[in-house]
PDB file of C-alpha atoms in Angstrom:
ATOM      1  CA  MET A   1      34.667 123.919  75.998  1.00  0.00           C
ATOM      2  CA  ARG A   2      36.263 121.553  73.768  1.00  0.00           C
ATOM      3  CA  TRP A   3      33.938 122.875  71.003  1.00  0.00           C
ATOM      4  CA  VAL A   4      35.109 126.395  71.421  1.00  0.00           C
ATOM      5  CA  SER A   5      38.699 125.320  70.835  1.00  0.00           C
ATOM      6  CA  VAL A   6      37.586 123.319  67.889  1.00  0.00           C
ATOM      7  CA  ILE A   7      35.759 126.353  66.286  1.00  0.00           C
ATOM      8  CA  SER A   8      38.577 128.559  67.140  1.00  0.00           C
ATOM      9  CA  MET A   9      40.993 126.297  65.267  1.00  0.00           C
ATOM     10  CA  ILE A  10      38.481 126.403  62.242  1.00  0.00           C
ATOM     11  CA  LEU A  11      38.201 130.082  62.388  1.00  0.00           C
ATOM     12  CA  VAL A  12      42.063 130.414  62.639  1.00  0.00           C
ATOM     13  CA  SER A  13      42.569 127.942  59.503  1.00  0.00           C
ATOM     14  CA  ALA A  14      39.830 129.813  57.588  1.00  0.00           C
ATOM     15  CA  CYS A  15      41.542 133.067  58.235  1.00  0.00           C
ATOM     16  CA  ALA A  16      44.845 131.988  57.079  1.00  0.00           C
ATOM     17  CA  SER A  17      43.405 130.318  54.024  1.00  0.00           C
ATOM     18  CA  ALA A  18      41.721 133.563  53.251  1.00  0.00           C
ATOM     19  CA  ALA A  19      44.865 135.640  53.760  1.00  0.00           C
ATOM     20  CA  LYS A  20      46.880 133.362  51.690  1.00  0.00           C
ATOM     21  CA  PRO A  21      47.628 135.266  48.369  1.00  0.00           C
ATOM     22  CA  GLU A  22      46.777 133.561  45.050  1.00  0.00           C
ATOM     23  CA  PRO A  23      49.542 132.405  42.977  1.00  0.00           C
ATOM     24  CA  LYS A  24      50.518 134.858  40.189  1.00  0.00           C
ATOM     25  CA  THR A  25      49.643 133.808  36.527  1.00  0.00           C
ATOM     26  CA  ALA A  26      52.017 133.893  33.681  1.00  0.00           C
ATOM     27  CA  GLU A  27      50.204 136.807  32.331  1.00  0.00           C
ATOM     28  CA  SER A  28      50.111 138.813  35.641  1.00  0.00           C
ATOM     29  CA  ILE A  29      53.866 138.514  35.970  1.00  0.00           C
ATOM     30  CA  VAL A  30      54.291 139.885  32.345  1.00  0.00           C
ATOM     31  CA  ARG A  31      52.062 142.809  33.235  1.00  0.00           C
ATOM     32  CA  GLU A  32      53.460 143.539  36.494  1.00  0.00           C
ATOM     33  CA  GLN A  33      57.281 142.776  36.491  1.00  0.00           C
ATOM     34  CA  GLU A  34      57.897 146.417  34.989  1.00  0.00           C
ATOM     35  CA  THR A  35      61.461 146.874  36.573  1.00  0.00           C
ATOM     36  CA  PRO A  36      64.724 144.676  36.518  1.00  0.00           C
ATOM     37  CA  LEU A  37      66.186 143.305  39.480  1.00  0.00           C
ATOM     38  CA  LYS A  38      69.463 144.629  37.896  1.00  0.00           C
ATOM     39  CA  LEU A  39      70.713 145.865  34.637  1.00  0.00           C
ATOM     40  CA  ILE A  40      74.168 145.023  33.169  1.00  0.00           C
ATOM     41  CA  ASP A  41      76.270 146.647  30.468  1.00  0.00           C
ATOM     42  CA  ALA A  42      77.782 143.828  28.753  1.00  0.00           C
ATOM     43  CA  VAL A  43      80.888 145.420  27.405  1.00  0.00           C
ATOM     44  CA  THR A  44      81.932 146.935  30.872  1.00  0.00           C
ATOM     45  CA  GLY A  45      80.189 144.313  33.103  1.00  0.00           C
ATOM     46  CA  SER A  46      78.925 147.364  35.132  1.00  0.00           C
ATOM     47  CA  GLU A  47      75.425 147.568  36.520  1.00  0.00           C
ATOM     48  CA  VAL A  48      73.462 150.374  35.058  1.00  0.00           C
ATOM     49  CA  THR A  49      70.018 152.205  35.542  1.00  0.00           C
ATOM     50  CA  LEU A  50      66.988 151.671  33.321  1.00  0.00           C
ATOM     51  CA  GLU A  51      67.229 155.431  32.587  1.00  0.00           C
ATOM     52  CA  TRP A  52      70.736 154.940  31.242  1.00  0.00           C
ATOM     53  CA  LEU A  53      69.620 151.833  29.262  1.00  0.00           C
ATOM     54  CA  MET A  54      66.889 153.684  27.539  1.00  0.00           C
ATOM     55  CA  SER A  55      69.302 156.487  26.468  1.00  0.00           C
ATOM     56  CA  GLN A  56      71.331 153.846  24.782  1.00  0.00           C
ATOM     57  CA  LEU A  57      68.570 152.462  22.940  1.00  0.00           C
ATOM     58  CA  ARG A  58      67.256 155.805  21.971  1.00  0.00           C
ATOM     59  CA  ASN A  59      69.248 155.907  18.684  1.00  0.00           C
ATOM     60  CA  LYS A  60      68.854 152.334  17.718  1.00  0.00           C
ATOM     61  CA  ARG A  61      66.333 151.664  14.740  1.00  0.00           C
ATOM     62  CA  VAL A  62      66.032 148.050  16.245  1.00  0.00           C
ATOM     63  CA  VAL A  63      65.832 146.613  19.729  1.00  0.00           C
ATOM     64  CA  TYR A  64      65.954 142.872  19.791  1.00  0.00           C
ATOM     65  CA  VAL A  65      64.690 141.113  23.090  1.00  0.00           C
ATOM     66  CA  GLY A  66      65.552 137.529  23.562  1.00  0.00           C
ATOM     67  CA  GLU A  67      63.523 134.944  25.304  1.00  0.00           C
ATOM     68  CA  ARG A  68      63.112 131.718  26.904  1.00  0.00           C
ATOM     69  CA  HIS A  69      59.686 130.863  25.436  1.00  0.00           C
ATOM     70  CA  ASP A  70      58.371 129.367  28.674  1.00  0.00           C
ATOM     71  CA  ARG A  71      59.751 131.972  31.303  1.00  0.00           C
ATOM     72  CA  PRO A  72      57.330 134.934  32.233  1.00  0.00           C
ATOM     73  CA  GLY A  73      59.922 137.163  33.362  1.00  0.00           C
ATOM     74  CA  ASP A  74      61.429 137.380  29.633  1.00  0.00           C
ATOM     75  CA  HIS A  75      58.148 138.489  28.400  1.00  0.00           C
ATOM     76  CA  ALA A  76      57.899 140.909  31.113  1.00  0.00           C
ATOM     77  CA  VAL A  77      61.099 142.644  29.836  1.00  0.00           C
ATOM     78  CA  GLN A  78      59.689 142.652  26.344  1.00  0.00           C
ATOM     79  CA  TYR A  79      56.356 144.276  27.502  1.00  0.00           C
ATOM     80  CA  SER A  80      58.253 146.768  29.678  1.00  0.00           C
ATOM     81  CA  LEU A  81      60.606 147.838  26.806  1.00  0.00           C
ATOM     82  CA  LEU A  82      57.668 148.079  24.260  1.00  0.00           C
ATOM     83  CA  ARG A  83      55.917 150.532  26.445  1.00  0.00           C
ATOM     84  CA  ARG A  84      58.862 152.592  27.056  1.00  0.00           C
ATOM     85  CA  LEU A  85      59.996 152.531  23.499  1.00  0.00           C
ATOM     86  CA  TYR A  86      56.505 153.630  22.542  1.00  0.00           C
ATOM     87  CA  ALA A  87      56.443 156.372  25.143  1.00  0.00           C
ATOM     88  CA  GLU A  88      59.428 158.138  23.402  1.00  0.00           C
ATOM     89  CA  ASP A  89      58.413 157.544  19.765  1.00  0.00           C
ATOM     90  CA  SER A  90      54.948 156.232  18.764  1.00  0.00           C
ATOM     91  CA  SER A  91      56.319 155.294  15.276  1.00  0.00           C
ATOM     92  CA  VAL A  92      57.200 151.593  16.282  1.00  0.00           C
ATOM     93  CA  ALA A  93      56.484 148.143  14.964  1.00  0.00           C
ATOM     94  CA  ILE A  94      56.722 144.755  16.783  1.00  0.00           C
ATOM     95  CA  GLY A  95      58.312 141.914  14.930  1.00  0.00           C
ATOM     96  CA  MET A  96      57.353 138.561  16.322  1.00  0.00           C
ATOM     97  CA  GLU A  97      59.016 135.031  15.851  1.00  0.00           C
ATOM     98  CA  MET A  98      55.659 133.415  16.987  1.00  0.00           C
ATOM     99  CA  PHE A  99      53.928 133.953  13.786  1.00  0.00           C
ATOM    100  CA  GLN A 100      54.793 132.804  10.440  1.00  0.00           C
ATOM    101  CA  VAL A 101      54.788 134.896   7.436  1.00  0.00           C
ATOM    102  CA  PRO A 102      51.700 133.709   5.373  1.00  0.00           C
ATOM    103  CA  PHE A 103      49.606 134.712   8.409  1.00  0.00           C
ATOM    104  CA  GLN A 104      50.239 138.472   8.416  1.00  0.00           C
ATOM    105  CA  GLN A 105      46.674 139.430   7.351  1.00  0.00           C
ATOM    106  CA  PRO A 106      45.058 138.085  10.589  1.00  0.00           C
ATOM    107  CA  LEU A 107      47.775 140.204  12.434  1.00  0.00           C
ATOM    108  CA  ASP A 108      46.797 143.344  10.477  1.00  0.00           C
ATOM    109  CA  GLN A 109      43.086 142.610  11.402  1.00  0.00           C
ATOM    110  CA  TRP A 110      43.913 142.233  14.774  1.00  0.00           C
ATOM    111  CA  SER A 111      45.772 145.667  15.215  1.00  0.00           C
ATOM    112  CA  ALA A 112      42.937 147.258  13.429  1.00  0.00           C
ATOM    113  CA  GLY A 113      40.430 145.848  15.697  1.00  0.00           C
ATOM    114  CA  GLU A 114      38.614 143.817  13.051  1.00  0.00           C
ATOM    115  CA  ILE A 115      38.901 140.488  15.013  1.00  0.00           C
ATOM    116  CA  ASP A 116      38.911 139.144  18.401  1.00  0.00           C
ATOM    117  CA  GLU A 117      41.667 136.773  20.244  1.00  0.00           C
ATOM    118  CA  THR A 118      39.805 133.675  19.227  1.00  0.00           C
ATOM    119  CA  VAL A 119      39.929 134.442  15.714  1.00  0.00           C
ATOM    120  CA  LEU A 120      43.532 135.524  15.505  1.00  0.00           C
ATOM    121  CA  ARG A 121      44.729 132.356  17.202  1.00  0.00           C
ATOM    122  CA  ARG A 122      42.597 130.151  14.837  1.00  0.00           C
ATOM    123  CA  GLU A 123      43.583 132.257  11.708  1.00  0.00           C
ATOM    124  CA  THR A 124      47.275 132.427  12.471  1.00  0.00           C
ATOM    125  CA  GLU A 125      47.307 128.762  13.470  1.00  0.00           C
ATOM    126  CA  TYR A 126      48.945 129.916  16.795  1.00  0.00           C
ATOM    127  CA  ASP A 127      48.262 126.761  18.754  1.00  0.00           C
ATOM    128  CA  GLN A 128      49.318 124.297  16.316  1.00  0.00           C
ATOM    129  CA  ARG A 129      52.391 126.258  15.082  1.00  0.00           C
ATOM    130  CA  TRP A 130      53.787 127.843  18.141  1.00  0.00           C
ATOM    131  CA  GLY A 131      51.916 126.343  20.927  1.00  0.00           C
ATOM    132  CA  PHE A 132      53.530 128.182  24.033  1.00  0.00           C
ATOM    133  CA  ASP A 133      51.148 129.977  26.423  1.00  0.00           C
ATOM    134  CA  PHE A 134      49.447 132.711  24.626  1.00  0.00           C
ATOM    135  CA  SER A 135      48.796 134.565  27.530  1.00  0.00           C
ATOM    136  CA  MET A 136      52.555 135.485  27.862  1.00  0.00           C
ATOM    137  CA  TYR A 137      52.119 137.303  24.646  1.00  0.00           C
ATOM    138  CA  ARG A 138      48.713 138.598  25.351  1.00  0.00           C
ATOM    139  CA  PRO A 139      49.760 142.010  27.016  1.00  0.00           C
ATOM    140  CA  MET A 140      52.222 143.081  24.038  1.00  0.00           C
ATOM    141  CA  LEU A 141      49.529 142.059  21.580  1.00  0.00           C
ATOM    142  CA  GLU A 142      46.594 143.955  23.396  1.00  0.00           C
ATOM    143  CA  PHE A 143      48.988 147.166  23.701  1.00  0.00           C
ATOM    144  CA  ALA A 144      49.654 146.875  19.825  1.00  0.00           C
ATOM    145  CA  ARG A 145      46.074 146.426  19.101  1.00  0.00           C
ATOM    146  CA  SER A 146      44.866 149.452  21.623  1.00  0.00           C
ATOM    147  CA  ARG A 147      47.397 151.821  19.693  1.00  0.00           C
ATOM    148  CA  GLY A 148      46.957 150.542  16.129  1.00  0.00           C
ATOM    149  CA  LEU A 149      50.673 149.313  16.123  1.00  0.00           C
ATOM    150  CA  GLU A 150      51.858 147.014  13.154  1.00  0.00           C
ATOM    151  CA  VAL A 151      52.531 143.445  14.376  1.00  0.00           C
ATOM    152  CA  VAL A 152      54.879 141.837  11.997  1.00  0.00           C
ATOM    153  CA  ALA A 153      54.795 137.956  11.503  1.00  0.00           C
ATOM    154  CA  LEU A 154      58.696 137.219  11.124  1.00  0.00           C
ATOM    155  CA  ASN A 155      58.762 133.530  11.073  1.00  0.00           C
ATOM    156  CA  ALA A 156      59.365 131.278   7.943  1.00  0.00           C
ATOM    157  CA  PRO A 157      56.653 128.741   7.300  1.00  0.00           C
ATOM    158  CA  GLN A 158      57.412 125.686   9.243  1.00  0.00           C
ATOM    159  CA  GLU A 159      56.804 123.504   6.307  1.00  0.00           C
ATOM    160  CA  ILE A 160      59.707 124.924   4.469  1.00  0.00           C
ATOM    161  CA  ALA A 161      61.944 124.887   7.271  1.00  0.00           C
ATOM    162  CA  PHE A 162      60.909 121.315   8.276  1.00  0.00           C
ATOM    163  CA  ALA A 163      61.572 120.320   4.661  1.00  0.00           C
ATOM    164  CA  VAL A 164      64.956 121.762   4.658  1.00  0.00           C
ATOM    165  CA  ALA A 165      65.810 120.119   7.969  1.00  0.00           C
ATOM    166  CA  LYS A 166      64.959 116.723   6.319  1.00  0.00           C
ATOM    167  CA  SER A 167      66.355 117.114   3.000  1.00  0.00           C
ATOM    168  CA  GLY A 168      68.327 120.175   2.624  1.00  0.00           C
ATOM    169  CA  VAL A 169      67.828 123.408   0.728  1.00  0.00           C
ATOM    170  CA  GLU A 170      68.864 121.887  -2.664  1.00  0.00           C
ATOM    171  CA  ALA A 171      65.973 119.336  -2.453  1.00  0.00           C
ATOM    172  CA  LEU A 172      63.368 122.107  -2.376  1.00  0.00           C
ATOM    173  CA  PRO A 173      60.948 122.167  -5.497  1.00  0.00           C
ATOM    174  CA  ALA A 174      62.062 125.426  -7.578  1.00  0.00           C
ATOM    175  CA  ASP A 175      59.032 127.119  -6.924  1.00  0.00           C
ATOM    176  CA  VAL A 176      59.464 126.827  -3.056  1.00  0.00           C
ATOM    177  CA  ALA A 177      63.076 127.769  -3.321  1.00  0.00           C
ATOM    178  CA  GLY A 178      62.385 130.769  -5.042  1.00  0.00           C
ATOM    179  CA  THR A 179      60.260 132.071  -2.145  1.00  0.00           C
ATOM    180  CA  LEU A 180      63.348 131.844   0.071  1.00  0.00           C
ATOM    181  CA  PRO A 181      65.612 135.041   0.813  1.00  0.00           C
ATOM    182  CA  GLU A 182      69.177 135.060   0.154  1.00  0.00           C
ATOM    183  CA  LEU A 183      70.869 132.554   2.544  1.00  0.00           C
ATOM    184  CA  ASP A 184      74.368 133.079   3.886  1.00  0.00           C
ATOM    185  CA  LEU A 185      75.338 129.548   4.840  1.00  0.00           C
ATOM    186  CA  ASP A 186      79.137 130.553   5.243  1.00  0.00           C
ATOM    187  CA  ASP A 187      79.348 132.592   8.399  1.00  0.00           C
ATOM    188  CA  PRO A 188      81.634 130.826  10.623  1.00  0.00           C
ATOM    189  CA  ALA A 189      80.993 132.555  13.970  1.00  0.00           C
ATOM    190  CA  HIS A 190      77.136 131.797  13.390  1.00  0.00           C
ATOM    191  CA  ARG A 191      78.051 128.222  12.335  1.00  0.00           C
ATOM    192  CA  ALA A 192      79.959 127.847  15.613  1.00  0.00           C
ATOM    193  CA  LEU A 193      77.184 129.210  17.869  1.00  0.00           C
ATOM    194  CA  PHE A 194      74.729 126.940  16.169  1.00  0.00           C
ATOM    195  CA  ASP A 195      77.052 123.663  16.558  1.00  0.00           C
ATOM    196  CA  SER A 196      77.333 124.853  20.329  1.00  0.00           C
ATOM    197  CA  GLU A 197      73.634 125.272  20.968  1.00  0.00           C
ATOM    198  CA  PHE A 198      72.443 122.179  18.961  1.00  0.00           C
ATOM    199  CA  ASP A 199      71.893 119.035  20.819  1.00  0.00           C
ATOM    200  CA  ALA A 200      72.215 116.105  18.394  1.00  0.00           C
ATOM    201  CA  SER A 201      70.811 113.724  20.999  1.00  0.00           C
ATOM    202  CA  GLN A 202      67.418 115.443  21.132  1.00  0.00           C
ATOM    203  CA  HIS A 203      67.027 114.977  17.152  1.00  0.00           C
ATOM    204  CA  ASP A 204      67.048 112.086  14.793  1.00  0.00           C
ATOM    205  CA  VAL A 205      70.405 113.255  13.340  1.00  0.00           C
ATOM    206  CA  ASP A 206      73.075 110.867  11.892  1.00  0.00           C
ATOM    207  CA  ASP A 207      75.107 113.142   9.326  1.00  0.00           C
ATOM    208  CA  GLY A 208      72.195 115.574   8.851  1.00  0.00           C
ATOM    209  CA  ILE A 209      73.428 118.249  11.246  1.00  0.00           C
ATOM    210  CA  ASP A 210      74.043 120.433   8.075  1.00  0.00           C
ATOM    211  CA  ARG A 211      70.486 120.358   6.922  1.00  0.00           C
ATOM    212  CA  TYR A 212      69.461 121.295  10.553  1.00  0.00           C
ATOM    213  CA  TYR A 213      71.930 124.300  10.122  1.00  0.00           C
ATOM    214  CA  GLU A 214      70.354 125.133   6.752  1.00  0.00           C
ATOM    215  CA  ALA A 215      66.907 125.309   8.462  1.00  0.00           C
ATOM    216  CA  GLN A 216      68.193 127.449  11.138  1.00  0.00           C
ATOM    217  CA  VAL A 217      69.584 129.919   8.512  1.00  0.00           C
ATOM    218  CA  VAL A 218      66.369 129.816   6.630  1.00  0.00           C
ATOM    219  CA  TRP A 219      64.615 130.872   9.780  1.00  0.00           C
ATOM    220  CA  ASP A 220      67.198 133.716  10.663  1.00  0.00           C
ATOM    221  CA  GLU A 221      67.295 135.051   7.129  1.00  0.00           C
ATOM    222  CA  THR A 222      63.552 135.134   6.729  1.00  0.00           C
ATOM    223  CA  MET A 223      63.218 136.982   9.932  1.00  0.00           C
ATOM    224  CA  GLY A 224      66.043 139.428   9.078  1.00  0.00           C
ATOM    225  CA  GLU A 225      64.367 140.034   5.708  1.00  0.00           C
ATOM    226  CA  ARG A 226      61.078 140.779   7.343  1.00  0.00           C
ATOM    227  CA  VAL A 227      62.742 143.185   9.765  1.00  0.00           C
ATOM    228  CA  ALA A 228      64.356 145.104   6.902  1.00  0.00           C
ATOM    229  CA  GLU A 229      61.519 145.143   4.589  1.00  0.00           C
ATOM    230  CA  THR A 230      59.357 146.636   7.329  1.00  0.00           C
ATOM    231  CA  LEU A 231      61.791 149.423   8.120  1.00  0.00           C
ATOM    232  CA  GLY A 232      62.592 149.867   4.446  1.00  0.00           C
ATOM    233  CA  HIS A 233      58.997 150.562   3.399  1.00  0.00           C
ATOM    234  CA  PRO A 234      57.973 154.061   2.381  1.00  0.00           C
ATOM    235  CA  ASN A 235      55.283 154.016   5.006  1.00  0.00           C
ATOM    236  CA  GLY A 236      57.260 151.827   7.514  1.00  0.00           C
ATOM    237  CA  PRO A 237      57.699 152.665  11.277  1.00  0.00           C
ATOM    238  CA  ALA A 238      60.874 154.660  12.530  1.00  0.00           C
ATOM    239  CA  ARG A 239      61.721 151.579  14.743  1.00  0.00           C
ATOM    240  CA  MET A 240      60.876 148.039  15.550  1.00  0.00           C
ATOM    241  CA  ILE A 241      61.364 145.905  18.774  1.00  0.00           C
ATOM    242  CA  VAL A 242      61.596 142.231  17.874  1.00  0.00           C
ATOM    243  CA  PHE A 243      60.769 139.429  20.071  1.00  0.00           C
ATOM    244  CA  ALA A 244      62.561 136.067  19.366  1.00  0.00           C
ATOM    245  CA  GLY A 245      64.256 133.223  20.968  1.00  0.00           C
ATOM    246  CA  ARG A 246      67.525 133.434  22.523  1.00  0.00           C
ATOM    247  CA  VAL A 247      69.331 131.588  19.903  1.00  0.00           C
ATOM    248  CA  HIS A 248      68.098 133.784  17.103  1.00  0.00           C
ATOM    249  CA  VAL A 249      69.448 136.930  18.702  1.00  0.00           C
ATOM    250  CA  LYS A 250      72.384 135.759  20.545  1.00  0.00           C
ATOM    251  CA  ARG A 251      75.475 137.857  19.946  1.00  0.00           C
ATOM    252  CA  GLY A 252      73.811 139.490  17.022  1.00  0.00           C
ATOM    253  CA  LEU A 253      74.615 136.374  14.924  1.00  0.00           C
ATOM    254  CA  GLY A 254      71.136 135.262  13.898  1.00  0.00           C
ATOM    255  CA  ILE A 255      68.596 137.709  13.056  1.00  0.00           C
ATOM    256  CA  PRO A 256      70.312 140.969  13.882  1.00  0.00           C
ATOM    257  CA  GLU A 257      73.197 140.776  11.418  1.00  0.00           C
ATOM    258  CA  ARG A 258      70.950 139.485   8.589  1.00  0.00           C
ATOM    259  CA  ALA A 259      68.759 142.348   9.002  1.00  0.00           C
ATOM    260  CA  ALA A 260      71.764 144.670   9.214  1.00  0.00           C
ATOM    261  CA  ARG A 261      73.037 143.024   5.924  1.00  0.00           C
ATOM    262  CA  ARG A 262      69.699 144.514   4.574  1.00  0.00           C
ATOM    263  CA  GLY A 263      70.125 147.875   5.864  1.00  0.00           C
ATOM    264  CA  ALA A 264      68.344 147.593   9.381  1.00  0.00           C
ATOM    265  CA  THR A 265      70.805 149.309  11.560  1.00  0.00           C
ATOM    266  CA  PRO A 266      71.957 150.198  14.225  1.00  0.00           C
ATOM    267  CA  TYR A 267      70.739 147.657  16.440  1.00  0.00           C
ATOM    268  CA  ALA A 268      70.904 146.453  20.218  1.00  0.00           C
ATOM    269  CA  VAL A 269      70.382 143.019  21.729  1.00  0.00           C
ATOM    270  CA  VAL A 270      68.706 143.098  25.222  1.00  0.00           C
ATOM    271  CA  MET A 271      68.742 139.455  26.982  1.00  0.00           C
ATOM    272  CA  PRO A 272      66.733 138.746  29.820  1.00  0.00           C
ATOM    273  CA  VAL A 273      68.779 136.529  32.179  1.00  0.00           C
ATOM    274  CA  ALA A 274      68.365 134.809  35.565  1.00  0.00           C
ATOM    275  CA  ASP A 275      71.114 135.508  38.140  1.00  0.00           C
ATOM    276  CA  LYS A 276      72.967 132.176  37.539  1.00  0.00           C
ATOM    277  CA  GLU A 277      72.820 133.026  33.725  1.00  0.00           C
ATOM    278  CA  LEU A 278      74.500 136.375  34.175  1.00  0.00           C
ATOM    279  CA  LYS A 279      77.190 134.713  36.095  1.00  0.00           C
ATOM    280  CA  ALA A 280      77.892 132.524  33.291  1.00  0.00           C
ATOM    281  CA  GLU A 281      78.008 135.516  30.895  1.00  0.00           C
ATOM    282  CA  MET A 282      80.478 137.272  33.216  1.00  0.00           C
ATOM    283  CA  LYS A 283      82.827 134.582  33.021  1.00  0.00           C
ATOM    284  CA  VAL A 284      83.584 134.974  29.146  1.00  0.00           C
ATOM    285  CA  PRO A 285      85.212 138.111  27.453  1.00  0.00           C
ATOM    286  CA  PRO A 286      82.734 140.861  26.519  1.00  0.00           C
ATOM    287  CA  GLU A 287      82.889 140.010  22.781  1.00  0.00           C
ATOM    288  CA  GLN A 288      81.531 136.426  23.596  1.00  0.00           C
ATOM    289  CA  ARG A 289      78.677 137.476  25.763  1.00  0.00           C
ATOM    290  CA  SER A 290      75.370 136.953  24.371  1.00  0.00           C
ATOM    291  CA  ALA A 291      74.018 140.429  24.291  1.00  0.00           C
ATOM    292  CA  ASP A 292      74.673 144.327  24.494  1.00  0.00           C
ATOM    293  CA  PHE A 293      72.604 144.433  27.790  1.00  0.00           C
ATOM    294  CA  PHE A 294      71.359 141.909  30.352  1.00  0.00           C
ATOM    295  CA  TRP A 295      68.173 142.440  32.238  1.00  0.00           C
ATOM    296  CA  VAL A 296      68.129 140.423  35.131  1.00  0.00           C
ATOM    297  CA  VAL A 297      64.604 138.519  35.839  1.00  0.00           C
ATOM    298  CA  ARG A 298      63.509 135.949  38.436  1.00  0.00           C
ATOM    299  CA  GLU A 299      64.231 132.350  37.397  1.00  0.00           C
TER     300      GLU A 299
END
């Protein structure tokens, strides 16, 4: 009867394998993690409900959602908030750091249903210029396309930002410098944030940290200007939701305040955080916390 035992073991093993769930893809996490593990009001440190958060966002013209580019849970927050904001008011545009200003036309064609994803990625040079897993942005982009929402390319051309990081703003040719927005290089709070985030050991830096800061400001001012221009256009949307890296929205010192200087107010910053990140945030005074609201996600 040994063969019976062997067959039984094989069948049990096969059943166990069949029952084992497939690992979730990054995209499925973005689509399925609709609600937070918990939500925290950064001012009070208190846990709040999703309904309360939406009530606080209702009067904001811009909602900034930070991200760690490679963490699906952060993008799940973006997708969830986009859908909830749209449900309240369909006049909403999406601003994305992931696309650079010269490539606005393909985004317009995408939203109009004129090109497919393959063409969008090729024409925006997404994989060369951004390169993070496209599938984590697909749910938001498909949502925009299905409803004809404007997707705004926010970021400065990387050629300009890299040139500034290498040689500084003053070294730019006059015709290139003329394309830049007004740059505020004298915000001490923003500079302190940059210095605290910048790891010189990861860059070929000697005395060039000032040039790297100028490049950071070029990014933030360009994106802030794009947000303000979109909202200020006569046919512009009533509101925007902006997706950008954490450092660009942290404490409102990057894009948000530079857009606000140009009239894009009021705004709020929602930051996806893992539990250990939330604990670190709660150790500092409210005015030093990185956002207005924390949405806790899985690591």
